[in-house]
mmCIF file of C-alpha atoms in Angstrom:
data_model
loop_
_atom_site.group_PDB
_atom_site.id
_atom_site.type_symbol
_atom_site.label_atom_id
_atom_site.label_comp_id
_atom_site.label_asym_id
_atom_site.label_seq_id
_atom_site.Cartn_x
_atom_site.Cartn_y
_atom_site.Cartn_z
ATOM 1 C CA MET A 44 -49.019 -1.438 10.127
ATOM 2 C CA PRO A 45 -45.993 -2.406 12.320
ATOM 3 C CA ARG A 46 -45.873 -1.016 15.893
ATOM 4 C CA GLY A 47 -43.317 1.674 16.810
ATOM 5 C CA ARG A 48 -43.306 5.441 17.791
ATOM 6 C CA PRO A 49 -47.291 6.669 17.826
ATOM 7 C CA GLY A 50 -47.825 7.964 14.141
ATOM 8 C CA ALA A 51 -44.522 6.648 12.717
ATOM 9 C CA PRO A 52 -44.163 3.618 10.743
ATOM 10 C CA ARG A 53 -41.501 0.822 11.989
ATOM 11 C CA SER A 54 -38.780 -0.294 9.610
ATOM 12 C CA VAL A 55 -39.411 -3.576 7.801
ATOM 13 C CA THR A 56 -37.675 -6.437 9.518
ATOM 14 C CA ILE A 57 -36.332 -9.779 8.306
ATOM 15 C CA GLY A 58 -39.476 -11.241 10.192
ATOM 16 C CA ASP A 59 -41.552 -9.297 7.906
ATOM 17 C CA VAL A 60 -39.708 -10.612 4.895
ATOM 18 C CA ALA A 61 -39.943 -14.156 6.290
ATOM 19 C CA ARG A 62 -43.776 -13.979 6.901
ATOM 20 C CA GLU A 63 -44.339 -12.356 3.358
ATOM 21 C CA ALA A 64 -42.297 -15.397 1.921
ATOM 22 C CA GLY A 65 -43.761 -17.946 4.110
ATOM 23 C CA VAL A 66 -40.453 -19.248 5.406
ATOM 24 C CA SER A 67 -38.677 -19.153 8.725
ATOM 25 C CA ARG A 68 -36.524 -16.055 9.787
ATOM 26 C CA ALA A 69 -33.285 -18.337 9.617
ATOM 27 C CA THR A 70 -34.270 -19.418 5.874
ATOM 28 C CA ALA A 71 -34.910 -15.798 4.844
ATOM 29 C CA SER A 72 -31.667 -14.651 6.515
ATOM 30 C CA ARG A 73 -29.594 -17.565 4.681
ATOM 31 C CA ALA A 74 -31.266 -16.659 1.155
ATOM 32 C CA LEU A 75 -30.423 -12.977 1.585
ATOM 33 C CA ASN A 76 -26.792 -14.007 2.290
ATOM 34 C CA ASP A 77 -26.726 -16.551 -0.636
ATOM 35 C CA SER A 78 -26.317 -19.651 1.509
ATOM 36 C CA ASP A 79 -25.792 -22.998 -0.507
ATOM 37 C CA LEU A 80 -28.113 -24.303 2.234
ATOM 38 C CA VAL A 81 -31.048 -22.576 0.500
ATOM 39 C CA THR A 82 -32.515 -23.839 -2.798
ATOM 40 C CA PRO A 83 -32.565 -21.271 -5.855
ATOM 41 C CA GLU A 84 -36.299 -21.216 -5.774
ATOM 42 C CA THR A 85 -36.297 -20.245 -2.071
ATOM 43 C CA LYS A 86 -33.959 -17.442 -2.835
ATOM 44 C CA ARG A 87 -36.214 -16.284 -5.735
ATOM 45 C CA VAL A 88 -39.359 -16.359 -3.270
ATOM 46 C CA VAL A 89 -37.469 -14.332 -0.727
ATOM 47 C CA GLN A 90 -36.042 -11.856 -3.012
ATOM 48 C CA GLU A 91 -39.727 -11.269 -4.322
ATOM 49 C CA ALA A 92 -40.908 -10.690 -0.598
ATOM 50 C CA VAL A 93 -37.877 -8.239 -0.240
ATOM 51 C CA GLU A 94 -39.172 -6.190 -3.192
ATOM 52 C CA ARG A 95 -42.740 -6.318 -2.132
ATOM 53 C CA THR A 96 -41.960 -5.332 1.516
ATOM 54 C CA GLY A 97 -39.078 -2.882 0.673
ATOM 55 C CA PHE A 98 -36.777 -4.505 3.187
ATOM 56 C CA VAL A 99 -33.281 -3.101 3.247
ATOM 57 C CA MET A 100 -30.502 -5.126 5.543
ATOM 58 C CA ASN A 101 -28.425 -2.899 7.537
ATOM 59 C CA ALA A 102 -24.740 -3.220 7.992
ATOM 60 C CA ARG A 103 -25.184 -4.714 11.571
ATOM 61 C CA GLY A 104 -27.581 -7.002 10.674
ATOM 62 C CA ARG A 105 -25.700 -8.343 7.708
ATOM 63 C CA ALA A 106 -22.681 -8.663 9.873
ATOM 64 C CA LEU A 107 -24.511 -10.801 12.404
ATOM 65 C CA ALA A 108 -25.934 -12.976 9.776
ATOM 66 C CA THR A 109 -22.525 -13.569 7.816
ATOM 67 C CA GLY A 110 -20.078 -13.300 10.490
ATOM 68 C CA ARG A 111 -18.443 -10.642 8.553
ATOM 69 C CA ALA A 112 -17.678 -6.947 9.309
ATOM 70 C CA GLU A 113 -17.479 -6.542 5.559
ATOM 71 C CA THR A 114 -14.292 -4.032 5.718
ATOM 72 C CA VAL A 115 -10.810 -4.540 5.162
ATOM 73 C CA GLY A 116 -8.595 -2.447 7.464
ATOM 74 C CA VAL A 117 -5.708 -0.728 5.547
ATOM 75 C CA LEU A 118 -2.967 -0.479 8.528
ATOM 76 C CA VAL A 119 -0.490 2.523 8.353
ATOM 77 C CA THR A 120 2.420 2.818 11.115
ATOM 78 C CA GLU A 121 3.454 6.219 9.636
ATOM 79 C CA PRO A 122 2.459 9.676 10.986
ATOM 80 C CA LEU A 123 -0.726 10.791 9.220
ATOM 81 C CA ASP A 124 1.227 13.880 8.083
ATOM 82 C CA GLU A 125 3.998 11.398 6.135
ATOM 83 C CA LEU A 126 0.894 9.236 4.959
ATOM 84 C CA PHE A 127 -0.512 12.303 3.247
ATOM 85 C CA ASP A 128 2.634 14.116 2.251
ATOM 86 C CA ASP A 129 3.987 10.844 0.341
ATOM 87 C CA PRO A 130 2.203 10.090 -3.034
ATOM 88 C CA THR A 131 3.425 6.560 -2.566
ATOM 89 C CA TYR A 132 0.681 5.693 0.043
ATOM 90 C CA GLY A 133 -2.000 7.796 -1.921
ATOM 91 C CA ARG A 134 -1.532 5.647 -5.029
ATOM 92 C CA VAL A 135 -1.450 2.302 -3.113
ATOM 93 C CA LEU A 136 -4.567 3.280 -1.224
ATOM 94 C CA ARG A 137 -6.195 4.266 -4.450
ATOM 95 C CA GLY A 138 -5.390 0.766 -5.766
ATOM 96 C CA VAL A 139 -6.894 -0.833 -2.622
ATOM 97 C CA ALA A 140 -10.036 1.076 -2.873
ATOM 98 C CA GLU A 141 -10.499 0.304 -6.594
ATOM 99 C CA GLY A 142 -9.551 -3.486 -6.065
ATOM 100 C CA LEU A 143 -12.385 -3.683 -3.314
ATOM 101 C CA THR A 144 -15.118 -1.996 -5.678
ATOM 102 C CA GLY A 145 -17.925 -4.207 -6.197
ATOM 103 C CA SER A 146 -16.879 -7.055 -3.582
ATOM 104 C CA GLY A 147 -19.121 -5.688 -0.858
ATOM 105 C CA PHE A 148 -16.079 -4.750 1.356
ATOM 106 C CA LEU A 149 -15.041 -1.423 2.190
ATOM 107 C CA PRO A 150 -11.579 -0.149 3.042
ATOM 108 C CA VAL A 151 -10.997 1.323 6.466
ATOM 109 C CA ILE A 152 -7.703 3.473 7.252
ATOM 110 C CA ILE A 153 -6.343 2.306 10.734
ATOM 111 C CA GLN A 154 -3.678 4.552 12.231
ATOM 112 C CA ALA A 155 -0.995 2.682 14.496
ATOM 113 C CA SER A 156 2.047 5.160 14.530
ATOM 114 C CA SER A 157 2.058 5.135 18.430
ATOM 115 C CA GLU A 158 2.100 2.336 21.134
ATOM 116 C CA SER A 159 -1.327 3.373 22.215
ATOM 117 C CA GLU A 160 -2.554 3.255 18.599
ATOM 118 C CA ARG A 161 -1.176 -0.205 17.923
ATOM 119 C CA ALA A 162 -2.800 -1.650 21.170
ATOM 120 C CA LEU A 163 -6.082 0.026 20.204
ATOM 121 C CA ALA A 164 -5.761 -1.330 16.545
ATOM 122 C CA LEU A 165 -4.900 -4.891 17.996
ATOM 123 C CA ARG A 166 -7.910 -5.039 20.341
ATOM 124 C CA SER A 167 -10.202 -4.060 17.337
ATOM 125 C CA PHE A 168 -8.613 -6.818 15.134
ATOM 126 C CA GLY A 169 -9.091 -9.265 18.224
ATOM 127 C CA ARG A 170 -12.999 -8.182 18.146
ATOM 128 C CA ARG A 171 -12.913 -8.912 14.275
ATOM 129 C CA SER A 172 -13.921 -5.534 13.409
ATOM 130 C CA VAL A 173 -12.261 -6.112 10.020
ATOM 131 C CA ASP A 174 -12.194 -9.213 7.827
ATOM 132 C CA ALA A 175 -8.601 -8.907 6.811
ATOM 133 C CA VAL A 176 -5.727 -6.228 7.022
ATOM 134 C CA VAL A 177 -3.529 -4.673 4.353
ATOM 135 C CA HIS A 178 -0.391 -3.451 6.028
ATOM 136 C CA LEU A 179 1.301 -0.571 4.059
ATOM 137 C CA THR A 180 4.333 -0.301 6.109
ATOM 138 C CA PRO A 181 5.068 -3.719 7.375
ATOM 139 C CA TYR A 182 8.648 -2.769 8.215
ATOM 140 C CA ARG A 183 7.702 -0.864 11.346
ATOM 141 C CA GLY A 184 7.741 -2.814 14.463
ATOM 142 C CA SER A 185 8.089 -6.699 14.327
ATOM 143 C CA ASP A 186 6.013 -6.942 17.661
ATOM 144 C CA LEU A 187 3.201 -5.539 15.639
ATOM 145 C CA LEU A 188 3.425 -8.169 13.002
ATOM 146 C CA GLU A 189 4.101 -11.067 15.553
ATOM 147 C CA SER A 190 0.841 -9.751 16.976
ATOM 148 C CA LEU A 191 -1.105 -9.866 13.785
ATOM 149 C CA ALA A 192 0.003 -13.199 13.047
ATOM 150 C CA GLY A 193 -1.767 -14.207 16.317
ATOM 151 C CA THR A 194 -5.065 -12.581 15.421
ATOM 152 C CA GLY A 195 -5.740 -15.449 12.687
ATOM 153 C CA LEU A 196 -6.926 -12.607 10.306
ATOM 154 C CA PRO A 197 -5.933 -12.673 6.667
ATOM 155 C CA VAL A 198 -2.986 -10.182 6.272
ATOM 156 C CA VAL A 199 -1.525 -8.642 3.325
ATOM 157 C CA LEU A 200 1.982 -7.014 3.440
ATOM 158 C CA CYS A 201 2.706 -4.373 0.978
ATOM 159 C CA GLY A 202 6.374 -4.501 0.887
ATOM 160 C CA GLN A 203 9.182 -7.197 0.945
ATOM 161 C CA LEU A 204 10.363 -8.485 4.513
ATOM 162 C CA VAL A 205 13.840 -9.835 4.032
ATOM 163 C CA ASP A 206 13.963 -13.354 5.531
ATOM 164 C CA SER A 207 10.544 -13.082 6.585
ATOM 165 C CA PRO A 208 9.488 -15.520 9.298
ATOM 166 C CA TYR A 209 6.125 -14.814 8.048
ATOM 167 C CA ASP A 210 6.059 -16.863 4.652
ATOM 168 C CA GLY A 211 2.905 -19.056 4.487
ATOM 169 C CA VAL A 212 1.300 -16.721 7.084
ATOM 170 C CA PHE A 213 0.689 -13.446 5.557
ATOM 171 C CA SER A 214 0.263 -12.703 1.903
ATOM 172 C CA THR A 215 2.886 -10.342 0.303
ATOM 173 C CA VAL A 216 2.752 -8.019 -2.721
ATOM 174 C CA TYR A 217 5.844 -5.859 -3.645
ATOM 175 C CA SER A 218 7.735 -4.286 -6.437
ATOM 176 C CA ASP A 219 10.951 -5.382 -7.325
ATOM 177 C CA ASP A 220 13.191 -2.638 -5.927
ATOM 178 C CA VAL A 221 16.417 -4.439 -6.432
ATOM 179 C CA ARG A 222 15.590 -4.770 -10.250
ATOM 180 C CA GLY A 223 14.674 -0.950 -10.165
ATOM 181 C CA ALA A 224 17.620 0.135 -8.812
ATOM 182 C CA ARG A 225 19.710 -1.822 -11.237
ATOM 183 C CA LEU A 226 17.944 -0.105 -14.049
ATOM 184 C CA ALA A 227 18.817 3.526 -12.658
ATOM 185 C CA ALA A 228 22.331 2.577 -12.074
ATOM 186 C CA GLU A 229 22.691 1.050 -15.571
ATOM 187 C CA ARG A 230 21.241 4.188 -16.929
ATOM 188 C CA VAL A 231 23.952 6.348 -15.548
ATOM 189 C CA LEU A 232 26.849 4.065 -16.391
ATOM 190 C CA ALA A 233 25.742 4.033 -19.905
ATOM 191 C CA ASP A 234 26.269 7.769 -19.886
ATOM 192 C CA GLY A 235 29.697 7.179 -18.829
ATOM 193 C CA ARG A 236 29.283 8.592 -15.265
ATOM 194 C CA GLU A 237 32.068 7.780 -13.058
ATOM 195 C CA ARG A 238 31.459 9.562 -9.555
ATOM 196 C CA VAL A 239 28.053 8.445 -8.633
ATOM 197 C CA ALA A 240 26.382 9.600 -5.392
ATOM 198 C CA VAL A 241 23.682 7.692 -3.812
ATOM 199 C CA VAL A 242 20.971 9.524 -1.691
ATOM 200 C CA LEU A 243 18.549 7.027 0.123
ATOM 201 C CA GLY A 244 15.888 7.086 2.526
ATOM 202 C CA PRO A 245 16.146 5.702 6.226
ATOM 203 C CA ALA A 246 18.664 2.836 6.417
ATOM 204 C CA ASP A 247 16.299 0.605 8.128
ATOM 205 C CA ASN A 248 13.709 0.761 5.600
ATOM 206 C CA PRO A 249 13.628 -2.452 3.382
ATOM 207 C CA ALA A 250 13.218 -0.575 0.143
ATOM 208 C CA THR A 251 16.336 1.374 1.029
ATOM 209 C CA VAL A 252 18.103 -1.822 1.570
ATOM 210 C CA ASP A 253 16.955 -3.479 -1.649
ATOM 211 C CA ARG A 254 17.517 -0.293 -3.681
ATOM 212 C CA ARG A 255 21.199 0.064 -2.377
ATOM 213 C CA ARG A 256 21.721 -3.645 -3.112
ATOM 214 C CA GLY A 257 20.584 -3.023 -6.908
ATOM 215 C CA TYR A 258 22.895 -0.059 -7.036
ATOM 216 C CA ALA A 259 25.787 -2.013 -5.694
ATOM 217 C CA GLU A 260 25.304 -4.866 -8.155
ATOM 218 C CA VAL A 261 25.587 -2.671 -11.075
ATOM 219 C CA LEU A 262 28.066 -0.061 -9.668
ATOM 220 C CA GLY A 263 30.492 -2.369 -8.093
ATOM 221 C CA ALA A 264 33.885 -0.870 -7.010
ATOM 222 C CA ARG A 265 32.599 2.583 -8.527
ATOM 223 C CA LEU A 266 30.065 2.572 -5.180
ATOM 224 C CA ASP A 267 32.167 4.886 -3.180
ATOM 225 C CA GLU A 268 30.774 4.517 0.433
ATOM 226 C CA ALA A 269 31.764 8.320 1.118
ATOM 227 C CA LEU A 270 29.305 8.993 -1.529
ATOM 228 C CA VAL A 271 26.253 7.054 0.072
ATOM 229 C CA VAL A 272 23.858 9.243 2.214
ATOM 230 C CA HIS A 273 20.913 8.131 4.157
ATOM 231 C CA THR A 274 18.413 10.925 4.711
ATOM 232 C CA GLY A 275 14.581 11.234 4.814
ATOM 233 C CA TRP A 276 12.338 10.637 1.794
ATOM 234 C CA ASP A 277 11.293 14.303 1.113
ATOM 235 C CA THR A 278 12.449 17.083 -0.919
ATOM 236 C CA SER A 279 14.068 19.118 1.702
ATOM 237 C CA ALA A 280 16.085 16.132 2.880
ATOM 238 C CA GLY A 281 17.305 15.595 -0.625
ATOM 239 C CA HIS A 282 18.253 19.066 -0.968
ATOM 240 C CA ALA A 283 20.147 19.362 2.203
ATOM 241 C CA ALA A 284 21.826 15.801 1.823
ATOM 242 C CA THR A 285 22.912 16.996 -1.743
ATOM 243 C CA ALA A 286 24.087 20.163 -0.839
ATOM 244 C CA ARG A 287 26.416 18.333 1.775
ATOM 245 C CA LEU A 288 27.734 15.958 -0.880
ATOM 246 C CA LEU A 289 28.538 18.659 -3.504
ATOM 247 C CA GLU A 290 30.602 20.485 -0.798
ATOM 248 C CA ALA A 291 32.486 17.372 0.376
ATOM 249 C CA HIS A 292 32.727 15.954 -3.192
ATOM 250 C CA PRO A 293 32.472 18.406 -5.851
ATOM 251 C CA ASP A 294 33.462 15.896 -8.736
ATOM 252 C CA ILE A 295 30.022 14.160 -8.334
ATOM 253 C CA ASP A 296 28.538 13.483 -11.926
ATOM 254 C CA ALA A 297 25.685 11.578 -11.187
ATOM 255 C CA ILE A 298 22.995 11.161 -8.267
ATOM 256 C CA LEU A 299 20.807 8.055 -7.599
ATOM 257 C CA ALA A 300 18.027 9.232 -5.497
ATOM 258 C CA GLY A 301 16.076 6.818 -3.379
ATOM 259 C CA SER A 302 12.787 8.693 -4.204
ATOM 260 C CA ASP A 303 11.475 11.215 -6.667
ATOM 261 C CA ARG A 304 10.928 13.726 -4.049
ATOM 262 C CA ILE A 305 14.570 13.281 -2.754
ATOM 263 C CA ALA A 306 15.698 13.721 -6.577
ATOM 264 C CA VAL A 307 13.609 16.982 -6.974
ATOM 265 C CA GLY A 308 15.499 18.362 -3.760
ATOM 266 C CA SER A 309 18.687 17.150 -5.489
ATOM 267 C CA LEU A 310 17.756 19.183 -8.667
ATOM 268 C CA ALA A 311 17.190 22.193 -6.354
ATOM 269 C CA ALA A 312 20.591 21.683 -4.771
ATOM 270 C CA LEU A 313 22.338 21.469 -8.009
ATOM 271 C CA HIS A 314 20.820 24.518 -9.388
ATOM 272 C CA ALA A 315 21.812 26.514 -6.401
ATOM 273 C CA ALA A 316 25.408 25.232 -6.725
ATOM 274 C CA GLY A 317 25.436 26.229 -10.479
ATOM 275 C CA ARG A 318 25.497 22.575 -11.787
ATOM 276 C CA ARG A 319 23.718 21.738 -14.995
ATOM 277 C CA VAL A 320 21.450 18.827 -15.355
ATOM 278 C CA PRO A 321 22.213 16.607 -17.043
ATOM 279 C CA GLU A 322 25.343 18.083 -18.742
ATOM 280 C CA ASP A 323 27.343 18.347 -15.167
ATOM 281 C CA VAL A 324 25.449 15.815 -13.118
ATOM 282 C CA ALA A 325 22.774 13.264 -14.129
ATOM 283 C CA VAL A 326 19.856 12.594 -11.673
ATOM 284 C CA VAL A 327 17.673 9.498 -11.549
ATOM 285 C CA GLY A 328 14.720 9.254 -9.249
ATOM 286 C CA PHE A 329 12.602 6.515 -7.942
ATOM 287 C CA ASP A 330 8.680 5.742 -7.740
ATOM 288 C CA GLY A 331 7.408 7.413 -10.939
ATOM 289 C CA HIS A 332 5.305 10.131 -9.049
ATOM 290 C CA ALA A 333 3.661 13.210 -10.808
ATOM 291 C CA ILE A 334 6.364 15.421 -9.396
ATOM 292 C CA ALA A 335 8.950 13.816 -11.729
ATOM 293 C CA GLU A 336 7.096 14.936 -14.649
ATOM 294 C CA THR A 337 6.752 18.824 -13.353
ATOM 295 C CA SER A 338 10.247 18.978 -12.093
ATOM 296 C CA GLU A 339 12.931 21.163 -14.051
ATOM 297 C CA PRO A 340 14.325 19.500 -15.834
ATOM 298 C CA PRO A 341 11.719 16.582 -16.061
ATOM 299 C CA LEU A 342 12.967 13.700 -14.036
ATOM 300 C CA THR A 343 14.145 10.222 -15.285
ATOM 301 C CA THR A 344 12.962 7.890 -12.852
ATOM 302 C CA VAL A 345 12.144 4.238 -11.984
ATOM 303 C CA ALA A 346 8.469 3.693 -11.963
ATOM 304 C CA GLN A 347 6.660 1.549 -9.384
ATOM 305 C CA PRO A 348 3.359 0.105 -10.418
ATOM 306 C CA LEU A 349 1.870 1.389 -7.013
ATOM 307 C CA VAL A 350 -1.693 1.547 -8.118
ATOM 308 C CA GLU A 351 -1.504 -2.051 -9.347
ATOM 309 C CA GLU A 352 0.225 -2.965 -6.110
ATOM 310 C CA GLY A 353 -3.010 -1.845 -4.129
ATOM 311 C CA HIS A 354 -5.178 -3.710 -6.786
ATOM 312 C CA VAL A 355 -3.235 -6.886 -5.959
ATOM 313 C CA ALA A 356 -3.313 -6.207 -2.210
ATOM 314 C CA ALA A 357 -7.075 -6.123 -2.169
ATOM 315 C CA ARG A 358 -7.366 -9.286 -4.350
ATOM 316 C CA LEU A 359 -5.036 -11.167 -2.118
ATOM 317 C CA ALA A 360 -7.181 -9.873 0.988
ATOM 318 C CA LEU A 361 -10.400 -10.981 -0.631
ATOM 319 C CA ASP A 362 -8.861 -14.444 -1.748
ATOM 320 C CA MET A 363 -7.733 -15.045 2.008
ATOM 321 C CA ILE A 364 -11.090 -14.182 3.153
ATOM 322 C CA GLY A 365 -12.545 -16.733 0.947
ATOM 323 C CA GLY A 366 -10.315 -19.362 2.259
ATOM 324 C CA ALA A 367 -7.385 -19.212 0.058
ATOM 325 C CA ALA A 368 -3.856 -19.682 1.192
ATOM 326 C CA PRO A 369 -1.204 -16.860 1.689
ATOM 327 C CA ARG A 370 0.858 -16.277 -1.348
ATOM 328 C CA THR A 371 3.414 -13.647 -2.535
ATOM 329 C CA GLU A 372 3.223 -11.533 -5.867
ATOM 330 C CA VAL A 373 6.291 -9.659 -7.262
ATOM 331 C CA LEU A 374 5.716 -6.631 -9.525
ATOM 332 C CA GLU A 375 8.043 -5.318 -12.074
ATOM 333 C CA MET A 376 9.886 -1.901 -12.248
ATOM 334 C CA SER A 377 10.389 0.251 -15.445
ATOM 335 C CA LEU A 378 12.800 3.095 -16.345
ATOM 336 C CA VAL A 379 11.002 6.247 -17.635
ATOM 337 C CA SER A 380 13.480 8.433 -19.611
ATOM 338 C CA ARG A 381 13.329 12.032 -19.402
ATOM 339 C CA ALA A 382 15.596 14.899 -19.473
ATOM 340 C CA SER A 383 17.595 14.674 -16.314
ATOM 341 C CA ALA A 384 19.779 11.831 -17.276
#
């Protein structure tokens, strides 16, 4: 019996497997990690030794053998309350987790909303605590992006960076916000709406920039700058912004909302002001979240393939871990018609 604490058996080691198989420790390790340097016959012999001895390779031992941590860091620069309040992140995270299933890699959420958290994350990346990074909110902090580029890790950005200097450095996956916004604007114009208000998220957010661009491409001269408002992404922000718009511009007959949560806030403000939806004011949201189905009335919205975006991000990360070059994948949006427009 292997030596250890008196009366307690010691765990089986790679050395025990090597002796049982009649090979060196190095050969046993290579066989367990499916190295091309080991013949199929030797791999079979080692695997049979594993089964006879009951050996289980722990994560640290495997990491030392392969040079990999077998984790993919999911980097978030939003505060955690926003991460859990906004269903967008949850759906992308779900997609990443599903995309890594069966790969042997685990997703690990890494919070980096403060300077100290970013510094800690970068130190961790420098120690190769993860094998790749999926960055959910790449618009925050170009210094962080620059530092990520310096780590040499495979990095996937979930979201478009306009005029990005990182083409060929990072992989990118994003939904076509410009196309999605055009679909929303085309819908309200097809309904004959003339006074179209636009309620968007923060002005420095790339999604906001692209959605505004898409609206403008369709609305043209109808896009009155006095009817364009930037606010937060949530319901209360949408309610407050819409209430202000209605007070200053009571002739509004359509609202293009930059998120479904904004749109639901707009619906509440319209109801409080005695406006009927869609008879008096049409409302179109953006994202395709479950809240759009349960609102009153159910919300016409532009649906993003958010879970698919997570799937693609995971695939891009795994491909880069395997040595593939960075690349960009753009996903399509679709308009889901319901009762609000």
